[in-house]
PDB file of C-alpha atoms and ligand atoms in Angstrom:
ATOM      1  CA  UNK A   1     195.938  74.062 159.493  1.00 95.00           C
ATOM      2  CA  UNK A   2     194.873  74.716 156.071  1.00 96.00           C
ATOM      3  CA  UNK A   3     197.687  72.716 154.583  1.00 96.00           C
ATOM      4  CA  UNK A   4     197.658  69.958 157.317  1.00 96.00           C
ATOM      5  CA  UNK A   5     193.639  69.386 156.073  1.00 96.00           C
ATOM      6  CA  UNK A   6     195.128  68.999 152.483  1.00 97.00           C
ATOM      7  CA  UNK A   7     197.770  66.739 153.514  1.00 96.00           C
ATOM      8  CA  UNK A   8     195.564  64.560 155.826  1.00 97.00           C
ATOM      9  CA  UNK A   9     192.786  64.131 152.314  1.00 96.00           C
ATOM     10  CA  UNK A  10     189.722  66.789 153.786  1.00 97.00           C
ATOM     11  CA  UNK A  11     188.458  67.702 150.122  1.00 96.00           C
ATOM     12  CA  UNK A  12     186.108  69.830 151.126  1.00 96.00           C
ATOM     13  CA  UNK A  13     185.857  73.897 150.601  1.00 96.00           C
ATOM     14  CA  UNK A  14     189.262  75.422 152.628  1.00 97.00           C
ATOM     15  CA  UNK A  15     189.104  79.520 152.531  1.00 97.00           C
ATOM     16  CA  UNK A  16     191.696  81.459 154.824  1.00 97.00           C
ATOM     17  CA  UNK A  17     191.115  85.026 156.159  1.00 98.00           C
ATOM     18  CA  UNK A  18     193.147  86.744 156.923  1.00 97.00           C
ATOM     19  CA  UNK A  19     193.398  91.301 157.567  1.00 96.00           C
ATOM     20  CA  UNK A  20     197.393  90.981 156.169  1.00 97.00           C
ATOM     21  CA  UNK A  21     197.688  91.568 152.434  1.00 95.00           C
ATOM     22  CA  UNK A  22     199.892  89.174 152.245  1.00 95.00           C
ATOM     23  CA  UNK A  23     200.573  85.088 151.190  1.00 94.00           C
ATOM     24  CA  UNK A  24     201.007  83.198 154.076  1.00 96.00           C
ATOM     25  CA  UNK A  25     204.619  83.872 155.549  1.00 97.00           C
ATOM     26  CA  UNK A  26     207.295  83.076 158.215  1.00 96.00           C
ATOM     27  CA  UNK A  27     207.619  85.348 160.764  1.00 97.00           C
ATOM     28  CA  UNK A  28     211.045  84.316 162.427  1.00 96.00           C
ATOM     29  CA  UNK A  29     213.028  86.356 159.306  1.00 96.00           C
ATOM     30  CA  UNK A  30     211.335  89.391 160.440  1.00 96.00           C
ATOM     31  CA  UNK A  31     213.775  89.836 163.177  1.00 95.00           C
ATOM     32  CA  UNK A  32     216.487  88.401 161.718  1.00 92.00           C
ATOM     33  CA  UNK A  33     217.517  88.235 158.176  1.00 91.00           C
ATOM     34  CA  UNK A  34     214.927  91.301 157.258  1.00 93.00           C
ATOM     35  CA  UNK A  35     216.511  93.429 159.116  1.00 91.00           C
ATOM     36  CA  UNK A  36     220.023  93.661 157.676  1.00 88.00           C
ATOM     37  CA  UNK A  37     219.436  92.159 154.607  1.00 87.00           C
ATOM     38  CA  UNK A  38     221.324  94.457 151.490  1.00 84.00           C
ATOM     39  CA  UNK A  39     218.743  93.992 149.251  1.00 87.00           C
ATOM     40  CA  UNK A  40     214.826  95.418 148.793  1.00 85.00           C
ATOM     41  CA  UNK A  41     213.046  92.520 151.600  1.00 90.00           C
ATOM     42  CA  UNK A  42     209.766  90.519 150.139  1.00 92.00           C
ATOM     43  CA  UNK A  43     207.818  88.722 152.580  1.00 94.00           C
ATOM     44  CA  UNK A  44     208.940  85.285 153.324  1.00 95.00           C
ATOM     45  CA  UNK A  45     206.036  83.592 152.117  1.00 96.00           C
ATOM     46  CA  UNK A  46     205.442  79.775 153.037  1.00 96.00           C
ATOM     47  CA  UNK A  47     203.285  78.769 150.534  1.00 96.00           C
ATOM     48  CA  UNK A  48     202.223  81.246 147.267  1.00 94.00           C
ATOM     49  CA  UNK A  49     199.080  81.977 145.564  1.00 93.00           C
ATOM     50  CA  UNK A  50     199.107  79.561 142.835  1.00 95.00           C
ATOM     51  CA  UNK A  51     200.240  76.442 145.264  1.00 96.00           C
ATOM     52  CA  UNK A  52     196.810  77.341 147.036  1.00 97.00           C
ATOM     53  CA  UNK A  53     195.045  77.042 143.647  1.00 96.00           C
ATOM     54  CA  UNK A  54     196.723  74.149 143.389  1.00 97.00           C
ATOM     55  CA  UNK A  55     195.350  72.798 146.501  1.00 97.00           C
ATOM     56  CA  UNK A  56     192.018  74.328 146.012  1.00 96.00           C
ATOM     57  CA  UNK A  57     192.556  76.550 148.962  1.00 97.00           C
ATOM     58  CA  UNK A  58     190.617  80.256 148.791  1.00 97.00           C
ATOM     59  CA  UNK A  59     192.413  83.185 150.056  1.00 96.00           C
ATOM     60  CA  UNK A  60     190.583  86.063 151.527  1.00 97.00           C
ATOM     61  CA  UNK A  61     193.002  88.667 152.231  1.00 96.00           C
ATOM     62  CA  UNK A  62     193.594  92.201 153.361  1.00 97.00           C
ATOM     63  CA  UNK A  63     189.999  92.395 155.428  1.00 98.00           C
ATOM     64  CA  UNK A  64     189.394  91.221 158.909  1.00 98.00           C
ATOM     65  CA  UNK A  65     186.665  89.320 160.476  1.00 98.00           C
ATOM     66  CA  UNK A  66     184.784  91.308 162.734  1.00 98.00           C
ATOM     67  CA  UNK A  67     181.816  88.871 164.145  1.00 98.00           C
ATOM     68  CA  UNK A  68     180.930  85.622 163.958  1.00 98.00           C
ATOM     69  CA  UNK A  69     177.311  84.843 162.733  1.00 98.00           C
ATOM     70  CA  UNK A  70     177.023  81.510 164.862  1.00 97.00           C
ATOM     71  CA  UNK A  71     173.243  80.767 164.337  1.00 97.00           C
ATOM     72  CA  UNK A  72     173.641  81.418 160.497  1.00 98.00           C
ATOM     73  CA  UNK A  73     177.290  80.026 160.334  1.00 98.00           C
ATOM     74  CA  UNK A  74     178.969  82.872 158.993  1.00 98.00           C
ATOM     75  CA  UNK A  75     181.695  85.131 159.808  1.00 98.00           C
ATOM     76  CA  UNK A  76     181.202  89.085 158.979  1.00 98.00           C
ATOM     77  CA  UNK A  77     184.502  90.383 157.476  1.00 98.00           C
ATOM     78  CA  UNK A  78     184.654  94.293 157.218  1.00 98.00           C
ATOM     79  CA  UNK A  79     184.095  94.970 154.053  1.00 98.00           C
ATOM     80  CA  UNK A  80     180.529  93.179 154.294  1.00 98.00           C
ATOM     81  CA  UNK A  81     181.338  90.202 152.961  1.00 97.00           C
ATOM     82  CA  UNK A  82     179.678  86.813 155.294  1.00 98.00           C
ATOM     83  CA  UNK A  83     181.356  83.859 154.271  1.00 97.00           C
ATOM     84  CA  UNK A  84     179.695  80.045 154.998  1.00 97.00           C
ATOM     85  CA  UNK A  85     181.233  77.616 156.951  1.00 98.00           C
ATOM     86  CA  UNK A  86     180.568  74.192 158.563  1.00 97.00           C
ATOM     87  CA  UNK A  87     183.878  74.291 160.712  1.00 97.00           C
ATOM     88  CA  UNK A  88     185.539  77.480 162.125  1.00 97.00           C
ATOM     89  CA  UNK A  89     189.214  77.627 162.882  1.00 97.00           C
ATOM     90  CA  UNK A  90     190.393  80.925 164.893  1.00 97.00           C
ATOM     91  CA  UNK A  91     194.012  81.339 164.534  1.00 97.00           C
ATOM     92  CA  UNK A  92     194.781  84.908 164.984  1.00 96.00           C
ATOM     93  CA  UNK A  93     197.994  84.624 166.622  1.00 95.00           C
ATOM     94  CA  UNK A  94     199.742  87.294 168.801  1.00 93.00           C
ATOM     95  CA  UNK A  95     199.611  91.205 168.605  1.00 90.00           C
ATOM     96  CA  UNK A  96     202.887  93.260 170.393  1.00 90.00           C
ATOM     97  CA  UNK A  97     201.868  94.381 173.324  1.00 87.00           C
ATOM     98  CA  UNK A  98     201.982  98.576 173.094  1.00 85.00           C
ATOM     99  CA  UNK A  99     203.149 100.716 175.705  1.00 84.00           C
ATOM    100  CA  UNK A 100     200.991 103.217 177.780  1.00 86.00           C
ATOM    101  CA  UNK A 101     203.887 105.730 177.980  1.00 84.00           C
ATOM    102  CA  UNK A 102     204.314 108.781 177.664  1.00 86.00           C
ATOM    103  CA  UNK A 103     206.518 109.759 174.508  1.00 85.00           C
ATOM    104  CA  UNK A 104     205.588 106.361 172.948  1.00 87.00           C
ATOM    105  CA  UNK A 105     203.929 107.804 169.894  1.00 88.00           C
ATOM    106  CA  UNK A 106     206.981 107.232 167.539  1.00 87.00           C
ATOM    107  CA  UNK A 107     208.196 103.672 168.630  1.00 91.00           C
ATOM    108  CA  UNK A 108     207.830 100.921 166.705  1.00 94.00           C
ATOM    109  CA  UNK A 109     206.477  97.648 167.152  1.00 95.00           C
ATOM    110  CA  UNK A 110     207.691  93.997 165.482  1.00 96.00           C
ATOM    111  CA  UNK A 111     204.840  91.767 164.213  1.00 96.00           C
ATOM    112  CA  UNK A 112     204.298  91.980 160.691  1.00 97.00           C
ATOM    113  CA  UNK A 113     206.154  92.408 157.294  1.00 96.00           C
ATOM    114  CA  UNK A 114     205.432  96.047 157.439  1.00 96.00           C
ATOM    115  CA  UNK A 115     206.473  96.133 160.722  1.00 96.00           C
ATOM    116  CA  UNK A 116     209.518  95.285 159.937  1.00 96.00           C
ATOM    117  CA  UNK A 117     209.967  97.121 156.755  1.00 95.00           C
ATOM    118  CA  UNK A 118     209.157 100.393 159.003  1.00 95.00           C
ATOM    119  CA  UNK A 119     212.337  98.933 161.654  1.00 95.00           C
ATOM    120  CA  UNK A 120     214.891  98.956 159.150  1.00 93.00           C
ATOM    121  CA  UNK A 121     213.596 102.162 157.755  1.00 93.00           C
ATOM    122  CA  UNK A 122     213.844 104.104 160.573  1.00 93.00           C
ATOM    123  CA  UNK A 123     217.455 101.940 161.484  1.00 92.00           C
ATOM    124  CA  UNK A 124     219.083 103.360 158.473  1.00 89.00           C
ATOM    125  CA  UNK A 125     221.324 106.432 159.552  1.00 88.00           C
ATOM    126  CA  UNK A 126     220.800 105.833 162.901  1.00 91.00           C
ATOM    127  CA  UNK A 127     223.606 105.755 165.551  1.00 91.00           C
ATOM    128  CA  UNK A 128     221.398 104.498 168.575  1.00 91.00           C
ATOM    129  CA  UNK A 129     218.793 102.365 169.163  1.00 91.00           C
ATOM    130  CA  UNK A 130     217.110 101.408 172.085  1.00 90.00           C
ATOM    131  CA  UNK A 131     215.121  98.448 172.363  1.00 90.00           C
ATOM    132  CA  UNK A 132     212.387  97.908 175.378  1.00 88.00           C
ATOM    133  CA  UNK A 133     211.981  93.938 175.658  1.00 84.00           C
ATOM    134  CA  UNK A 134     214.568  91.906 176.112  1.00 79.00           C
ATOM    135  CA  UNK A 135     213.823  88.381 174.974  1.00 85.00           C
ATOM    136  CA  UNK A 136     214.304  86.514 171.507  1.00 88.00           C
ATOM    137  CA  UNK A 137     213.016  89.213 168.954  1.00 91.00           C
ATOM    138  CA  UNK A 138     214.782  92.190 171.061  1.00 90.00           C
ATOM    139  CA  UNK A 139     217.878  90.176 171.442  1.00 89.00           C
ATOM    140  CA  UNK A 140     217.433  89.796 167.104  1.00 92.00           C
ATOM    141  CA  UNK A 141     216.877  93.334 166.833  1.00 91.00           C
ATOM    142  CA  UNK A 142     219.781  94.381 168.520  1.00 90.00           C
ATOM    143  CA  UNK A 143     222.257  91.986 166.627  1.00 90.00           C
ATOM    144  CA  UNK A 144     220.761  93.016 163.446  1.00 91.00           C
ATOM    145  CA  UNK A 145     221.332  96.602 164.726  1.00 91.00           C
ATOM    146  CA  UNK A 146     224.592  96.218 165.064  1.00 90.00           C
ATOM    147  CA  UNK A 147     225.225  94.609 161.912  1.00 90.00           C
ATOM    148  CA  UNK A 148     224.238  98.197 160.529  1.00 88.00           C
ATOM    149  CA  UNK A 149     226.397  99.605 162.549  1.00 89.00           C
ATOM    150  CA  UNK A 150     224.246 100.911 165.059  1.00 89.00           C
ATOM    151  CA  UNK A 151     224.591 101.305 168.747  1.00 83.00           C
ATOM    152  CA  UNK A 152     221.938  98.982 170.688  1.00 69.00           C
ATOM    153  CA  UNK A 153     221.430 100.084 173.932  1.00 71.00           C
ATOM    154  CA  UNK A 154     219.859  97.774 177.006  1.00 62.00           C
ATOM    155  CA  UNK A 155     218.722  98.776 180.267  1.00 55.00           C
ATOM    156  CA  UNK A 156     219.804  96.645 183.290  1.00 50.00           C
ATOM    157  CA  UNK A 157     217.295  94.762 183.628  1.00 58.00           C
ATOM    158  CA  UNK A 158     217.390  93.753 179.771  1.00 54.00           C
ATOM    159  CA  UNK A 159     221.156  92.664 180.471  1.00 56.00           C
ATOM    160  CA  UNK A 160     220.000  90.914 182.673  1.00 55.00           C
ATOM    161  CA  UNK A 161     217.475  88.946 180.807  1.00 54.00           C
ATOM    162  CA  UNK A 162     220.517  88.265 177.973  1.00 55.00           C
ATOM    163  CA  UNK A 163     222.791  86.774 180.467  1.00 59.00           C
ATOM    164  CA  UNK A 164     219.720  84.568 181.912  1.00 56.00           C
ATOM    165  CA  UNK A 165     218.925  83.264 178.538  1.00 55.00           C
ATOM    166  CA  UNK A 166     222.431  82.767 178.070  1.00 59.00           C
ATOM    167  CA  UNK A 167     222.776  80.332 180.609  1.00 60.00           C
ATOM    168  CA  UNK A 168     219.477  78.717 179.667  1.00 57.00           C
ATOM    169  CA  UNK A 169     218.524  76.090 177.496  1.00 53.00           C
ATOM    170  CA  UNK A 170     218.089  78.146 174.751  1.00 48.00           C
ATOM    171  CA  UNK A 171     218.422  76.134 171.224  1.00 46.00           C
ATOM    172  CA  UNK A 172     222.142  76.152 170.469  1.00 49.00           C
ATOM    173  CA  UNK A 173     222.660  77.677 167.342  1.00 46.00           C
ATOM    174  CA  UNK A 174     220.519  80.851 168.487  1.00 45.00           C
ATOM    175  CA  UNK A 175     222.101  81.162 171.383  1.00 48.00           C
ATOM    176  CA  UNK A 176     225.487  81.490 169.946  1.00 49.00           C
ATOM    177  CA  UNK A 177     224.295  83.136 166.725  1.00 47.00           C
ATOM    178  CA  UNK A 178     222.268  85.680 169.010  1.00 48.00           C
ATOM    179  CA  UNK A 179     225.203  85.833 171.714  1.00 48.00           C
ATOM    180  CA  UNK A 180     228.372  86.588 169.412  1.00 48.00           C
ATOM    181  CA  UNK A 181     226.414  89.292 167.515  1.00 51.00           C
ATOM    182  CA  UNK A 182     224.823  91.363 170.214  1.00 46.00           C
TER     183      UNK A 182
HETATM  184  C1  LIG B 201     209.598  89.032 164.707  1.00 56.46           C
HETATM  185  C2  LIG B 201     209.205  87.633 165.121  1.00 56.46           C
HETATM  186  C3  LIG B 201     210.182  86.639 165.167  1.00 56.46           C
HETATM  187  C4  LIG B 201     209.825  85.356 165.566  1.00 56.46           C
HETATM  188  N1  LIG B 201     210.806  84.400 165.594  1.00 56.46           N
HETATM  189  C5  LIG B 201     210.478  83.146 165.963  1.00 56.46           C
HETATM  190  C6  LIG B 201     211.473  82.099 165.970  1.00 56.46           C
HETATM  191  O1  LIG B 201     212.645  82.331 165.669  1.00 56.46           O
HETATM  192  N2  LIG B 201     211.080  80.852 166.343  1.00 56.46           N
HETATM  193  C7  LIG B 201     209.761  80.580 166.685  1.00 56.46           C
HETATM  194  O2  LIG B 201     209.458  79.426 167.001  1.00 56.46           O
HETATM  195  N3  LIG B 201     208.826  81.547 166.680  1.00 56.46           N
HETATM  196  C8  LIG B 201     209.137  82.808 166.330  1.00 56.46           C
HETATM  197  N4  LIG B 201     208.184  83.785 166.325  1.00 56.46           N
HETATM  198  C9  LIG B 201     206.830  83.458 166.769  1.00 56.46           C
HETATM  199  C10 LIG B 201     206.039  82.867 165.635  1.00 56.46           C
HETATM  200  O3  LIG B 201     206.115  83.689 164.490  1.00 56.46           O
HETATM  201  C11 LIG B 201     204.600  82.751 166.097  1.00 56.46           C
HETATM  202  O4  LIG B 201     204.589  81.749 167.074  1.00 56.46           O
HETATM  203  C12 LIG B 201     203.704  82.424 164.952  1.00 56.46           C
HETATM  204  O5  LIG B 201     203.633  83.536 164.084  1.00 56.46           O
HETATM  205  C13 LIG B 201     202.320  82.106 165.455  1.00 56.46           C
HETATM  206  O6  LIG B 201     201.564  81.757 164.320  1.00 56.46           O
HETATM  207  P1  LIG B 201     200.015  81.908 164.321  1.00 56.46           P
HETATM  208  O7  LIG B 201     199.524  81.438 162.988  1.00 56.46           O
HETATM  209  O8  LIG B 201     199.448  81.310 165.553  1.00 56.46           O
HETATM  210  O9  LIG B 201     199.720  83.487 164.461  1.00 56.46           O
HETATM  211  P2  LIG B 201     200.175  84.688 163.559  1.00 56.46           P
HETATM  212  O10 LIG B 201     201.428  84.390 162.807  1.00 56.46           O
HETATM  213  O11 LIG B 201     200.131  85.881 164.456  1.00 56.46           O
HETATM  214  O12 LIG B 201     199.006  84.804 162.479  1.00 56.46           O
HETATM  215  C14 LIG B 201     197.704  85.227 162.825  1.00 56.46           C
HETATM  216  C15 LIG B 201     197.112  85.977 161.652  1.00 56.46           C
HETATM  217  O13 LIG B 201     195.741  86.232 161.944  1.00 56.46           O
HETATM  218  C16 LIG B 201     195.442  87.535 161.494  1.00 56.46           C
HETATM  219  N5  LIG B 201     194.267  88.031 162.229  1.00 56.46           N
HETATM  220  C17 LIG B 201     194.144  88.320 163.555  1.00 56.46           C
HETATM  221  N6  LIG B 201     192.908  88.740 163.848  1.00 56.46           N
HETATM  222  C18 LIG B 201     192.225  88.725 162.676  1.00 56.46           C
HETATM  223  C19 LIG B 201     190.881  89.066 162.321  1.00 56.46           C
HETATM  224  N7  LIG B 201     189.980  89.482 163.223  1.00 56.46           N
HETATM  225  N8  LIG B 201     190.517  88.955 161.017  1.00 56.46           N
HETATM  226  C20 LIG B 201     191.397  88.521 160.079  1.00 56.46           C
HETATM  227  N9  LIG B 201     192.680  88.178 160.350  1.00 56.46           N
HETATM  228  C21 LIG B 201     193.084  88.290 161.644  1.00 56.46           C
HETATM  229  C22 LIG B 201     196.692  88.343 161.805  1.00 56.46           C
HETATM  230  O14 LIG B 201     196.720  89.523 161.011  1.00 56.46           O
HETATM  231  C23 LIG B 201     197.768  87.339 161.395  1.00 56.46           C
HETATM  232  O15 LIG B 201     198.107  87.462 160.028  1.00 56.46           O
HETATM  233  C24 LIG B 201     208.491  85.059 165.932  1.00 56.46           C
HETATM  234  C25 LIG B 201     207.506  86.072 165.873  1.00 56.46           C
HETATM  235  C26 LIG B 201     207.858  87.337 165.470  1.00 56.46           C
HETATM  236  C27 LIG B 201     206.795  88.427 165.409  1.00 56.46           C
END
């Protein structure tokens, strides 16, 4: 949004918020490349710091927004600061949905950087993994699982979901890039 404002010649003042510490970055590596990948992982970031200098775009990061001051036209982030705004844009994405289990306490979840840093942590020396969910970013999981030599297991019912996919219109290279390695 920010960068499609640029692009379309809004020159007025941009500033993204956002509670990650992070640049902007992809999330689609998370499951895939980050997992396996030999070296130290860095966020994949789609656009850095200075290129949003460069386009006059102001970061806020690391805090969230917590209300929204509508009659003064400010947000309240949590650390007390209430940025102005003309326009407000919510964007906040997805969350993973947690489990009300019992045991739960020490699974993971996959939405962030971190997230994923704390996957692959917990993946090295491990002989089996089990994954509950079992579309596109389980599916990911598992393949990069077994690239590090770990066991993935599925329940029937997650099978299941695989061999549906499979025979769905899933986009071609994932499907066999997702099929031949889990
Ligand atoms: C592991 C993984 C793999 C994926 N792979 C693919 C893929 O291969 N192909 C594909 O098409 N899609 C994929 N997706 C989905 C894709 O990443 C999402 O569709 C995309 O991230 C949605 O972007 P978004 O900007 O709407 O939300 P998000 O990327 O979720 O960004 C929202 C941001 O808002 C922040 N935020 C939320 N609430 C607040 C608040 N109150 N204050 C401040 N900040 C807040 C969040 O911290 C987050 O940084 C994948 C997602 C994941 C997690």
């Amino acid at each position: 949004m920010a960068l499609g404002l640029r692009a379309q010649g809004f020159a007025g003042r941009v500033t993204l918020v956002g509670e990650e510490r992070h640049a902007p970055y992809e999330r689609p590596p998370l499951s895939k490349t980050l997992i396996a990948a030999p070296d130290e992982p860095k966020p994949p970031t789609i656009v850095d710091a200075a290129r949003l200098g460069e386009l006059g775009i102001a970061q806020i990061k690391g805090v969230a927004a917590i209300s929204i001051e509508r009659r003064e036209r400010r947000i309240r982030l949590a650390d007390g600061r209430r940025p102005a705004f003309d326009r407000l844009v919510l964007a906040t994405g997805a969350r993973a949905r947690k489990l009300t289990l019992p045991g739960v306490e020490r699974s993971l979840t996959l939405r962030t950087f971190e997230d994923s840093l704390a996957i692959r942590a917990r993946l090295d020396g491990a002989e089996r993994v089990v994954i509950v969910g079992g579309g596109f970013i389980g599916l990911e999981l598992a393949a990069g699982a077994r690239l590090l030599g770990c066991e993935s297991l599925f329940s029937k019912h997650m099978r299941a979901c695989f061999d549906a996919r499979r025979r769905r219109r899933s986009p071609r290279p994932l499907r066999r890039d997702t099929s031949a390695r889990a």
